Coordinates of C-alpha atoms in Angstrom, one line a residue:
X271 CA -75.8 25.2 37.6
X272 CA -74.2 22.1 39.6
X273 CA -73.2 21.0 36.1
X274 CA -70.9 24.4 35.4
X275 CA -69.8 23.9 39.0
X276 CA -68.9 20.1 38.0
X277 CA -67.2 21.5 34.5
X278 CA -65.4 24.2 36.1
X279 CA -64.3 21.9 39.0
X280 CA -62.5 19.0 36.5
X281 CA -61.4 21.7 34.5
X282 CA -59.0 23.2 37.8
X283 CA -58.1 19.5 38.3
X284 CA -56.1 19.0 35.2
X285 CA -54.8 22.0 35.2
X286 CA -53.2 21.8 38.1
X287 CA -52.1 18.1 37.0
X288 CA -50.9 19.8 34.3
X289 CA -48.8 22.1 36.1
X290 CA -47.4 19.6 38.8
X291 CA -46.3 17.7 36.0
X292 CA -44.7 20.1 34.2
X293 CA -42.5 21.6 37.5
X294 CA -41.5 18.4 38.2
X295 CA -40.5 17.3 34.8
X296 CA -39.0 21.3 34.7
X297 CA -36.9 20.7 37.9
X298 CA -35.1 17.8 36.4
X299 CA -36.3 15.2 39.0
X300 CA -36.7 12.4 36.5
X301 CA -33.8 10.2 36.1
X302 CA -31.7 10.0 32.8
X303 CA -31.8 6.5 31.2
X304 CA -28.2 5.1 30.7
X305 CA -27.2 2.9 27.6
X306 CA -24.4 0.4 28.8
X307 CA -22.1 -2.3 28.1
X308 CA -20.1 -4.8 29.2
X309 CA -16.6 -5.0 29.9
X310 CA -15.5 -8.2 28.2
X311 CA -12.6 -10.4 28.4
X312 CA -11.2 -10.5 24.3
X313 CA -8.1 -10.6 22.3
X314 CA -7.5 -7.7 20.0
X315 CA -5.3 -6.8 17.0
X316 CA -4.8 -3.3 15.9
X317 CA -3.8 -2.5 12.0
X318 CA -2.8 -0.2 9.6
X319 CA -4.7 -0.1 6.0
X320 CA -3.3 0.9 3.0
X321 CA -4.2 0.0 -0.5
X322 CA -1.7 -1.2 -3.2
X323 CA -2.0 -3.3 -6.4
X324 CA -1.1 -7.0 -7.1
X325 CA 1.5 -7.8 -9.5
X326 CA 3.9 -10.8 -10.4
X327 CA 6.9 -11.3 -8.9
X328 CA 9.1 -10.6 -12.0
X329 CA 7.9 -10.4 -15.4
X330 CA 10.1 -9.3 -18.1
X331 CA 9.1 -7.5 -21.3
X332 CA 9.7 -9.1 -25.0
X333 CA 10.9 -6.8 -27.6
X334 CA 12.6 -7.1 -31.3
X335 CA 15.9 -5.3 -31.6
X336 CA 14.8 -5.3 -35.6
X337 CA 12.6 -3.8 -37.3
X338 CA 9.7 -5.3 -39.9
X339 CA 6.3 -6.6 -40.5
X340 CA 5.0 -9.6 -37.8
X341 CA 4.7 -12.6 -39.9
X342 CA 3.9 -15.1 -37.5
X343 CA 2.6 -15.5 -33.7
X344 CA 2.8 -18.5 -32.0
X345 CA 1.1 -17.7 -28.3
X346 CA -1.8 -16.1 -27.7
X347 CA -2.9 -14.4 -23.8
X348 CA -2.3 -16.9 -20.5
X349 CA -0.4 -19.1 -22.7
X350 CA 2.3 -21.0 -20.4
X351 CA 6.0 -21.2 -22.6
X352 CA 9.3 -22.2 -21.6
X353 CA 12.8 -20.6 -22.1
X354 CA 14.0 -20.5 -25.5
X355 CA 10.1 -20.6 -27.1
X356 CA 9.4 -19.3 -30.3
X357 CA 6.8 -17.0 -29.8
X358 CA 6.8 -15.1 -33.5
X359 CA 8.7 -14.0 -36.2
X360 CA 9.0 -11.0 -38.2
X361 CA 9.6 -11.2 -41.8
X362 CA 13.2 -11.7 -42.6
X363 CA 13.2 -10.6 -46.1
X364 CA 15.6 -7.5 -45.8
X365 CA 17.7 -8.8 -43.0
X366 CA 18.3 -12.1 -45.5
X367 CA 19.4 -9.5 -48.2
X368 CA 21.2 -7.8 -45.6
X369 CA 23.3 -10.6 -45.1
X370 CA 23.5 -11.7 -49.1
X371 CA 24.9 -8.2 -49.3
X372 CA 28.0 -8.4 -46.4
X373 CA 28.6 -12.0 -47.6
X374 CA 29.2 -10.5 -51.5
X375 CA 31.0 -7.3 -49.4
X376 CA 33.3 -9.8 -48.0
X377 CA 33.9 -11.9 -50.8
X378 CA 35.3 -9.0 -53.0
X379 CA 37.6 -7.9 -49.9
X380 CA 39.2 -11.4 -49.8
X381 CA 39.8 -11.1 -53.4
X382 CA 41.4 -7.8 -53.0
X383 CA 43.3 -9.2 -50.1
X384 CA 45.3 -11.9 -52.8
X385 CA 45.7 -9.2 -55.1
X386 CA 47.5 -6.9 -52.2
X387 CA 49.3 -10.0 -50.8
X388 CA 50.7 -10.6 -54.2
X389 CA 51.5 -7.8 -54.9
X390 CA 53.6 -7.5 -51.0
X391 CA 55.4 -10.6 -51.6
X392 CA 56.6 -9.5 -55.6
X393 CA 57.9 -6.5 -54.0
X394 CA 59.4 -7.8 -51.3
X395 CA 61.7 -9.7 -53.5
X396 CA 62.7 -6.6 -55.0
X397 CA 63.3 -4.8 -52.2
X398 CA 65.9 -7.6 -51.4
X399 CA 67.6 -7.5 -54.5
X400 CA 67.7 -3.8 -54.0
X401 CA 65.5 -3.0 -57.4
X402 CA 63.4 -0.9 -55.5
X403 CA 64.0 1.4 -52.5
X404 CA 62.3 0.8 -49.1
X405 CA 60.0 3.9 -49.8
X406 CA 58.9 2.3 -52.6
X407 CA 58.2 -0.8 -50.5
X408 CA 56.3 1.2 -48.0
X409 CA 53.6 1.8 -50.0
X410 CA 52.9 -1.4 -50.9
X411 CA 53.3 -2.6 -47.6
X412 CA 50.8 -0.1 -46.1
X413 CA 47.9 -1.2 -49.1
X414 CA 48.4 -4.5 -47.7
X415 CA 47.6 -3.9 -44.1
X416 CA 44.7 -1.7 -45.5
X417 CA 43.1 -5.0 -47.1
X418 CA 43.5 -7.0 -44.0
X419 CA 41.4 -4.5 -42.2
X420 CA 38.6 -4.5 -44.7
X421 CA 38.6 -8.2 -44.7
X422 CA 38.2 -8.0 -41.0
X423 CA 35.4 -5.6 -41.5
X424 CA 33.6 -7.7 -44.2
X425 CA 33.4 -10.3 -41.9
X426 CA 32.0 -8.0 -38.8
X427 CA 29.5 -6.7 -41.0
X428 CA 28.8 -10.3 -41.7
X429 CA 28.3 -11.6 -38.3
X430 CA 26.1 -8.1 -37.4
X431 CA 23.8 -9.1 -40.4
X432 CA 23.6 -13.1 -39.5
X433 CA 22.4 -11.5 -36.0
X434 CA 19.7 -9.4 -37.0
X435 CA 18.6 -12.5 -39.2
X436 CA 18.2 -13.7 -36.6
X437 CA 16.7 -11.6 -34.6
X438 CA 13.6 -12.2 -36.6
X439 CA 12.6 -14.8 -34.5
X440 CA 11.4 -13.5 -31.2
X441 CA 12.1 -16.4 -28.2
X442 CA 10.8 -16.6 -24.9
X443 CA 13.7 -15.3 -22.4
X444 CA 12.2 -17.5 -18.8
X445 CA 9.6 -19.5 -17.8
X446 CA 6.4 -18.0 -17.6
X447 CA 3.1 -17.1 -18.8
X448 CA 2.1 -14.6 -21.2
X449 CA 0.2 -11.4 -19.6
X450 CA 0.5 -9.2 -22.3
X451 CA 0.8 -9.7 -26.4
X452 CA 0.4 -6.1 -28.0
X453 CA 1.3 -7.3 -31.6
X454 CA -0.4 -8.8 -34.2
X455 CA 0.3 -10.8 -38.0
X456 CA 1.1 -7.8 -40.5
X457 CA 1.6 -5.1 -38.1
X458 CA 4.8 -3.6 -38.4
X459 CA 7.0 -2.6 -35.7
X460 CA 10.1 0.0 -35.6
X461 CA 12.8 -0.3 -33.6
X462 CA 14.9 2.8 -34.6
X463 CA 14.9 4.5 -31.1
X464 CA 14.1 1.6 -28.7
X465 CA 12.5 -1.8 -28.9
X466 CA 9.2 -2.3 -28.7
X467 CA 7.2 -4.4 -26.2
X468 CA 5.9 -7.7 -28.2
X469 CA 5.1 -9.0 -25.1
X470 CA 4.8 -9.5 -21.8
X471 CA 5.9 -12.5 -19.8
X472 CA 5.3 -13.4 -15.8
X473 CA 8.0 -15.5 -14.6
X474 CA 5.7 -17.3 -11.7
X475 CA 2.0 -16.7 -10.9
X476 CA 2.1 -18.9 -7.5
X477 CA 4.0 -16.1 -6.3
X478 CA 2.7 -12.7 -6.2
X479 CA 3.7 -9.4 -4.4
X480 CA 1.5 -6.4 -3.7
X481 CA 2.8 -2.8 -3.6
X482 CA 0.8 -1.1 -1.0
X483 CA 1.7 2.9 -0.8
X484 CA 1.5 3.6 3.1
X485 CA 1.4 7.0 4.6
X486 CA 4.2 8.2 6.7
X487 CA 2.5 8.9 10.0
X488 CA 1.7 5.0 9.7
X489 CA 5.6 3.7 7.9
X490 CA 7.1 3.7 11.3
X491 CA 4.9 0.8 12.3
X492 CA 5.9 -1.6 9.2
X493 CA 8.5 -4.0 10.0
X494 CA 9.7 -6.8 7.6
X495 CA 7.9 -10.1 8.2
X496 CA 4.8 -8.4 9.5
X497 CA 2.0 -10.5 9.0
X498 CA -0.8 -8.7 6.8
X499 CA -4.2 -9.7 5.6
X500 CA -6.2 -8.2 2.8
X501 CA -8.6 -8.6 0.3
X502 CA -9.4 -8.3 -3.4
X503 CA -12.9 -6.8 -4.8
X504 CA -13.4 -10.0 -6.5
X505 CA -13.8 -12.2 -3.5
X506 CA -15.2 -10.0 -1.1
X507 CA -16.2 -12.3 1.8
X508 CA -12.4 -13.9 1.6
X509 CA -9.7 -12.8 3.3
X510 CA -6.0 -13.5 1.8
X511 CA -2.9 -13.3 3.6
X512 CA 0.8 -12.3 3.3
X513 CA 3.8 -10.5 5.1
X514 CA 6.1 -7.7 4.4
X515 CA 9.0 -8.4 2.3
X516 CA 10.6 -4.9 2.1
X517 CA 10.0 -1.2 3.0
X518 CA 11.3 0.9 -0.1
X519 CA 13.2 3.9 1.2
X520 CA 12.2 6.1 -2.1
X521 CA 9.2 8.5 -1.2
X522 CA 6.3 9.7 -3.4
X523 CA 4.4 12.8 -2.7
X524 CA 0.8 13.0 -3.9
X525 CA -1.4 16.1 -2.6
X526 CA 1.2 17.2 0.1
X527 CA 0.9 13.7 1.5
X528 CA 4.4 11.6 1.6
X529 CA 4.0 8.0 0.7
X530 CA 6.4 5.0 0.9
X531 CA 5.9 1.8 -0.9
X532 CA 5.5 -1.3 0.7
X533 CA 6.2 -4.8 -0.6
X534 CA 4.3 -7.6 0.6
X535 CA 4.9 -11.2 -0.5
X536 CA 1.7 -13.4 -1.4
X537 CA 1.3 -16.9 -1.9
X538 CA -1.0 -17.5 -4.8
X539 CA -3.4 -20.0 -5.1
X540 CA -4.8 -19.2 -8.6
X541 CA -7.8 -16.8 -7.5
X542 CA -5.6 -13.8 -7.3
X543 CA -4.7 -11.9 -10.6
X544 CA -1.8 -9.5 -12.1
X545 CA -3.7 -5.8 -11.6
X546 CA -6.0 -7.0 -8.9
X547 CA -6.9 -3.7 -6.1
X548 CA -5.9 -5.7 -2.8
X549 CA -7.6 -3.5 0.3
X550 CA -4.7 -4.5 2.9
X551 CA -4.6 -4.4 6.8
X552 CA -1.2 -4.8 8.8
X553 CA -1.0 -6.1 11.7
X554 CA 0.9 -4.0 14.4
X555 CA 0.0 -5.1 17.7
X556 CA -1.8 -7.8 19.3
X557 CA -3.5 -8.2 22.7
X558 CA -4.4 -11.0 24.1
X559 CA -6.7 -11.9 26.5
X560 CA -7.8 -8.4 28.1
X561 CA -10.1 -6.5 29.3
X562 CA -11.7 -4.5 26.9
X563 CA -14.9 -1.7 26.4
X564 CA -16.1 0.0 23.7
X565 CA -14.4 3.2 22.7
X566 CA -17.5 5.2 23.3
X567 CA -17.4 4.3 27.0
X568 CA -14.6 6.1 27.3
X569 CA -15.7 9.3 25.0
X570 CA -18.6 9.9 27.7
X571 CA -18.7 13.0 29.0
X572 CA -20.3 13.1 32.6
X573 CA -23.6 15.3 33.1
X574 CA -24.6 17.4 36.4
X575 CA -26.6 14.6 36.7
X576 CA -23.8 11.7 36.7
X577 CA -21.7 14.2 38.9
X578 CA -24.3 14.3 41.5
X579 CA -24.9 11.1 41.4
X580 CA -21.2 10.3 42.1
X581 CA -21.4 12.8 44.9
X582 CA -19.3 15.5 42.9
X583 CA -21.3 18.4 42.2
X584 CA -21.1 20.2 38.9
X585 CA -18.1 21.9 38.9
X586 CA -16.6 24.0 36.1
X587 CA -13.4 24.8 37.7
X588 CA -10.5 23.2 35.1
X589 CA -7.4 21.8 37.1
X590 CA -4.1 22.4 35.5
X591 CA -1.8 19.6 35.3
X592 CA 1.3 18.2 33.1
X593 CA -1.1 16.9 30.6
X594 CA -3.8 19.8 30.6
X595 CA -4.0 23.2 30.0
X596 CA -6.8 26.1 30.1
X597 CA -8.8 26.6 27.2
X598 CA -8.3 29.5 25.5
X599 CA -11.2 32.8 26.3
X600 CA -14.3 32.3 24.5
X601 CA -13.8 28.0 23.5
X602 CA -16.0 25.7 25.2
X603 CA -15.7 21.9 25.5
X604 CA -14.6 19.3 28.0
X605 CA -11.0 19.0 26.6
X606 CA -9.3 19.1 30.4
X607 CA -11.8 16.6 31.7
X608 CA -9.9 13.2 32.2
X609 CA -13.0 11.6 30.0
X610 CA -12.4 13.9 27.7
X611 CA -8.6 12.9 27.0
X612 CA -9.5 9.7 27.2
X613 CA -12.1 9.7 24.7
X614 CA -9.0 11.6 21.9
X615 CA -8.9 10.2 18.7
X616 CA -5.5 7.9 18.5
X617 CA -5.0 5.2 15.8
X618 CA -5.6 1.8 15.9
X619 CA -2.9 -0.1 17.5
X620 CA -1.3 2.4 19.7
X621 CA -0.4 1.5 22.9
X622 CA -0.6 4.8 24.6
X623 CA -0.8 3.9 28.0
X624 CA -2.9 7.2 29.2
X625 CA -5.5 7.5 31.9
X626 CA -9.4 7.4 31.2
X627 CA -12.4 7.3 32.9
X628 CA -15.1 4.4 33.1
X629 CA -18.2 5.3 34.5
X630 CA -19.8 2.6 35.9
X631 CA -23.4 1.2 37.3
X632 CA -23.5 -1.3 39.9
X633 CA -26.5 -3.7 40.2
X634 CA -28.0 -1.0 42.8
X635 CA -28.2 1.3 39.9
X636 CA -25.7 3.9 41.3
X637 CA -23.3 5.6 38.7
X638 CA -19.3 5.8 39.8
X639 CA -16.6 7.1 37.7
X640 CA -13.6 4.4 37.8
X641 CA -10.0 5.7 36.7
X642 CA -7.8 2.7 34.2
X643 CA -5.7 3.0 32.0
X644 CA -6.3 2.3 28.3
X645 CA -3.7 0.0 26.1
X646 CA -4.6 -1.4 22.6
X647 CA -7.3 -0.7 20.3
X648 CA -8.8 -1.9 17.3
X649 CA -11.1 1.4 16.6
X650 CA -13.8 -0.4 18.0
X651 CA -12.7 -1.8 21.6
X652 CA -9.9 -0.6 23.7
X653 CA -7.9 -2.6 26.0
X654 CA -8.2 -1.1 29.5
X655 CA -6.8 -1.6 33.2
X656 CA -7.9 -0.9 36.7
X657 CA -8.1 -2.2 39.9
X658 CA -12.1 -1.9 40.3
X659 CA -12.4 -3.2 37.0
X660 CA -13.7 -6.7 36.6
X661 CA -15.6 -8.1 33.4
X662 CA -19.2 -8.1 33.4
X663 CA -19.0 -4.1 34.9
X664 CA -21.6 -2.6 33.0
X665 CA -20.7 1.0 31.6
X666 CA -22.4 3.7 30.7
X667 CA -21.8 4.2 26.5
X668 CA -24.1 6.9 26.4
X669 CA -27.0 8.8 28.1
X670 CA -30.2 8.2 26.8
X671 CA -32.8 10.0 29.2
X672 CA -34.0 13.7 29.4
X673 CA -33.0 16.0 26.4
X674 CA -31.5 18.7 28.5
X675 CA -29.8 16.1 30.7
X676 CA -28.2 13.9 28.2
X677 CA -27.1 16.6 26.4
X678 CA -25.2 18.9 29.2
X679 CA -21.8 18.7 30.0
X680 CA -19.5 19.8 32.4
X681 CA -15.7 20.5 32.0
X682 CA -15.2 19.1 35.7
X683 CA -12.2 16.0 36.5
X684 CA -13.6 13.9 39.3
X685 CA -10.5 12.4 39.8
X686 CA -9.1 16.1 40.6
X687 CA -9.5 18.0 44.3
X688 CA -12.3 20.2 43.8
X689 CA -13.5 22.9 46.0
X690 CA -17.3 22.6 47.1
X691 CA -19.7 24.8 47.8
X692 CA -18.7 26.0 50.9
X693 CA -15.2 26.3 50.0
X694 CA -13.4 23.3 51.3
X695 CA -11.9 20.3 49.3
X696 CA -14.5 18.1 47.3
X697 CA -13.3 14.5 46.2

């Protein structure tokens, strides 16, 4: 019997246990944990990525203004020639008849041309001694001028075949290296509509340009000379660097997106390639020595818990202001709370000046909401301001305690007048 009495008695001793811990872990007495951060002193530079490809300076392509069979190729890829460089020949065969031909075309119109010349001058004599009448004359006189022409003709026809001769042999137009050769011995090219690329020469490697396409919401912070850094799949652990050259006016539209092309000049050091996908950052701002968070510190959104601990209360009324307004029925969300704006997505490098919240944690453990002023960011860490800001404050990043705590949040400003509970102003 005193053993049931013994059971029964531990039995009502956990229970209740169990219940007192359960109300008191119900009523929300423990405390939420806190995750913080510094606020550090750092320099920070805010960019702009784009992609783009790498490409030489100038290159110029190599065609034939003839057409034939390839009969000979001097230079071969990544060879380095010179102006003026025989780089192949096509066969010449019909361009030498070609020329054998106006030479014999010109020949017989010279021969024609004494013939037509003697005959002028016989006549002319006659005309003078009046054997023949000026009419007569004419036509002689006109078959001479005829002859002169086609002697003049003969000999352009000449000079047009002598040129295609010798455009047979294909010569290097600059400096440069060969990129490109898309020809090879016994093919035949045609160059009835337009010439063919042979080809391809880059002037200089050393210097290299990079075409990045840049969207427009971004364009308006590319300015020639802008430094820029990027890098290249190949050499993924280095970074390369360059500046702006130009900003091409011309737009392309891809997918509803408009585009603008970028030029960016690039010192080459022989690592860096013609076709190379260069991953580019520009740089539009730079901050130096500030005072900086992380950007989630300033995405927090305060609990009932944080609000009571700052003496606030949990209020839902949402203040209107220049820079809010009330959500629409039905939508939900802390859009109106100061940490709420604050924590709005805004690209990298954009010094927008707006207010934010900070809440804070002394060394006593107690939270407080400070109001600064953000500046710069990289996407990662955002330059801000404020009087009770100094670095070392430790701020809250996120909550990390009870479930039902860390998760709530409140649509309340504390840096708005709030009515309490019994109707008068809060802070």
């Amino acid at each position: 019997m005193s053993k049931i009495k013994t059971t029964a008695a531990l039995t009502a001793v956990i229970l209740l246990g169990g219940t007192a811990w359960f109300y008191k872990r119900a009523d929300g007495k423990e405390a939420p944990a806190y995750k913080t951060a510094p606020v550090t002193r750092a320099s920070l530079k805010s960019t702009v990525s784009a992609t783009g490809s790498l490409q030489a300076v100038r290159t110029v392509q190599v065609g034939t203004q003839v057409s034939g069979q390839i009969a000979h190729i001097y230079v071969d890829f990544n060879d380095h020639v010179k102006k003026g460089q025989l780089l192949a020949r096509i066969d010449p065969t019909l361009q030498e008849q070609a020329v054998q031909d106006a030479q014999a075309q010109l020949e017989r119109a010279q021969a024609t041309l004494v013939q037509a010349q003697d005959e002028y001058n016989r006549n002319k004599q006659l005309l003078d001694a009046k054997v023949i009448t000026p009419s007569e004359f004419g036509t002689v006189q006109s078959n001479f001028s005829v002859q002169q022409a086609t002697v003049k003709s003969a000999n352009i026809a000449l000079d047009r075949a002598r040129q295609n001769l010798a455009y047979t042999s294909i010569y290097a137009p600059i400096d440069g290296v060969i990129v490109e050769r898309n020809v090879d011995v016994g093919q035949t090219v045609a160059a009835s509509l337009s010439a063919p690329q042979l080809f391809l020469i880059a002037n200089d490697l050393a210097q290299m340009q990079i075409l990045a396409s840049v969207d427009e919401s971004d364009i308006g912070l590319i300015k020639e000379q802008q430094p820029v850094q990027f890098t290249v799949q190949s050499y993924p652990n280095q970074t390369f660097t360059g500046s702006v050259q130009q900003v091409r006016l011309q737009s392309t539209t891809q997918d509803n997106v408009v585009n603008y092309t970028v030029v960016i000049a690039v010192k080459n050091d022989g690592k860096l390639l013609p076709g190379m996908t260069a991953t580019v950052q520009f740089q539009t701002g730079v901050a130096d020595n500030v005072l900086t968070v992380p950007n989630a510190a300033l995405r927090i959104k305060p609990t009932p818990a944080m609000l009571a601990a700052a003496g606030l209360g949990a209020q839902t009324t949402t203040p209107r202001d220049s820079t809010t307004r009330r959500p629409a029925t039905g939508t939900t969300g802390t859009t109106a709370t100061a940490a709420g704006r604050s924590g709005q997505a805004r690209a990298p490098g954009a010094r927008s000046g707006s207010g934010g919240v900070l809440w804070t944690i002394d060394s006593t453990g107690k939270v407080k909401p400070v109001r600064v002023r953000t500046g710069l960011t990289d996407g990662q860490k955002t330059e801000v301001q404020g009087t009770a800001l100094a670095e070392g404050t430790q701020v809250i990043v996120s909550v990390v305690g009870d479930a039902t705590t860390a998760t709530a949040t409140s649509t309340a400003n504390p840096f708005q007048p709030q009515r309490g509970p019994g109707g008068g102003r809060g802070f």
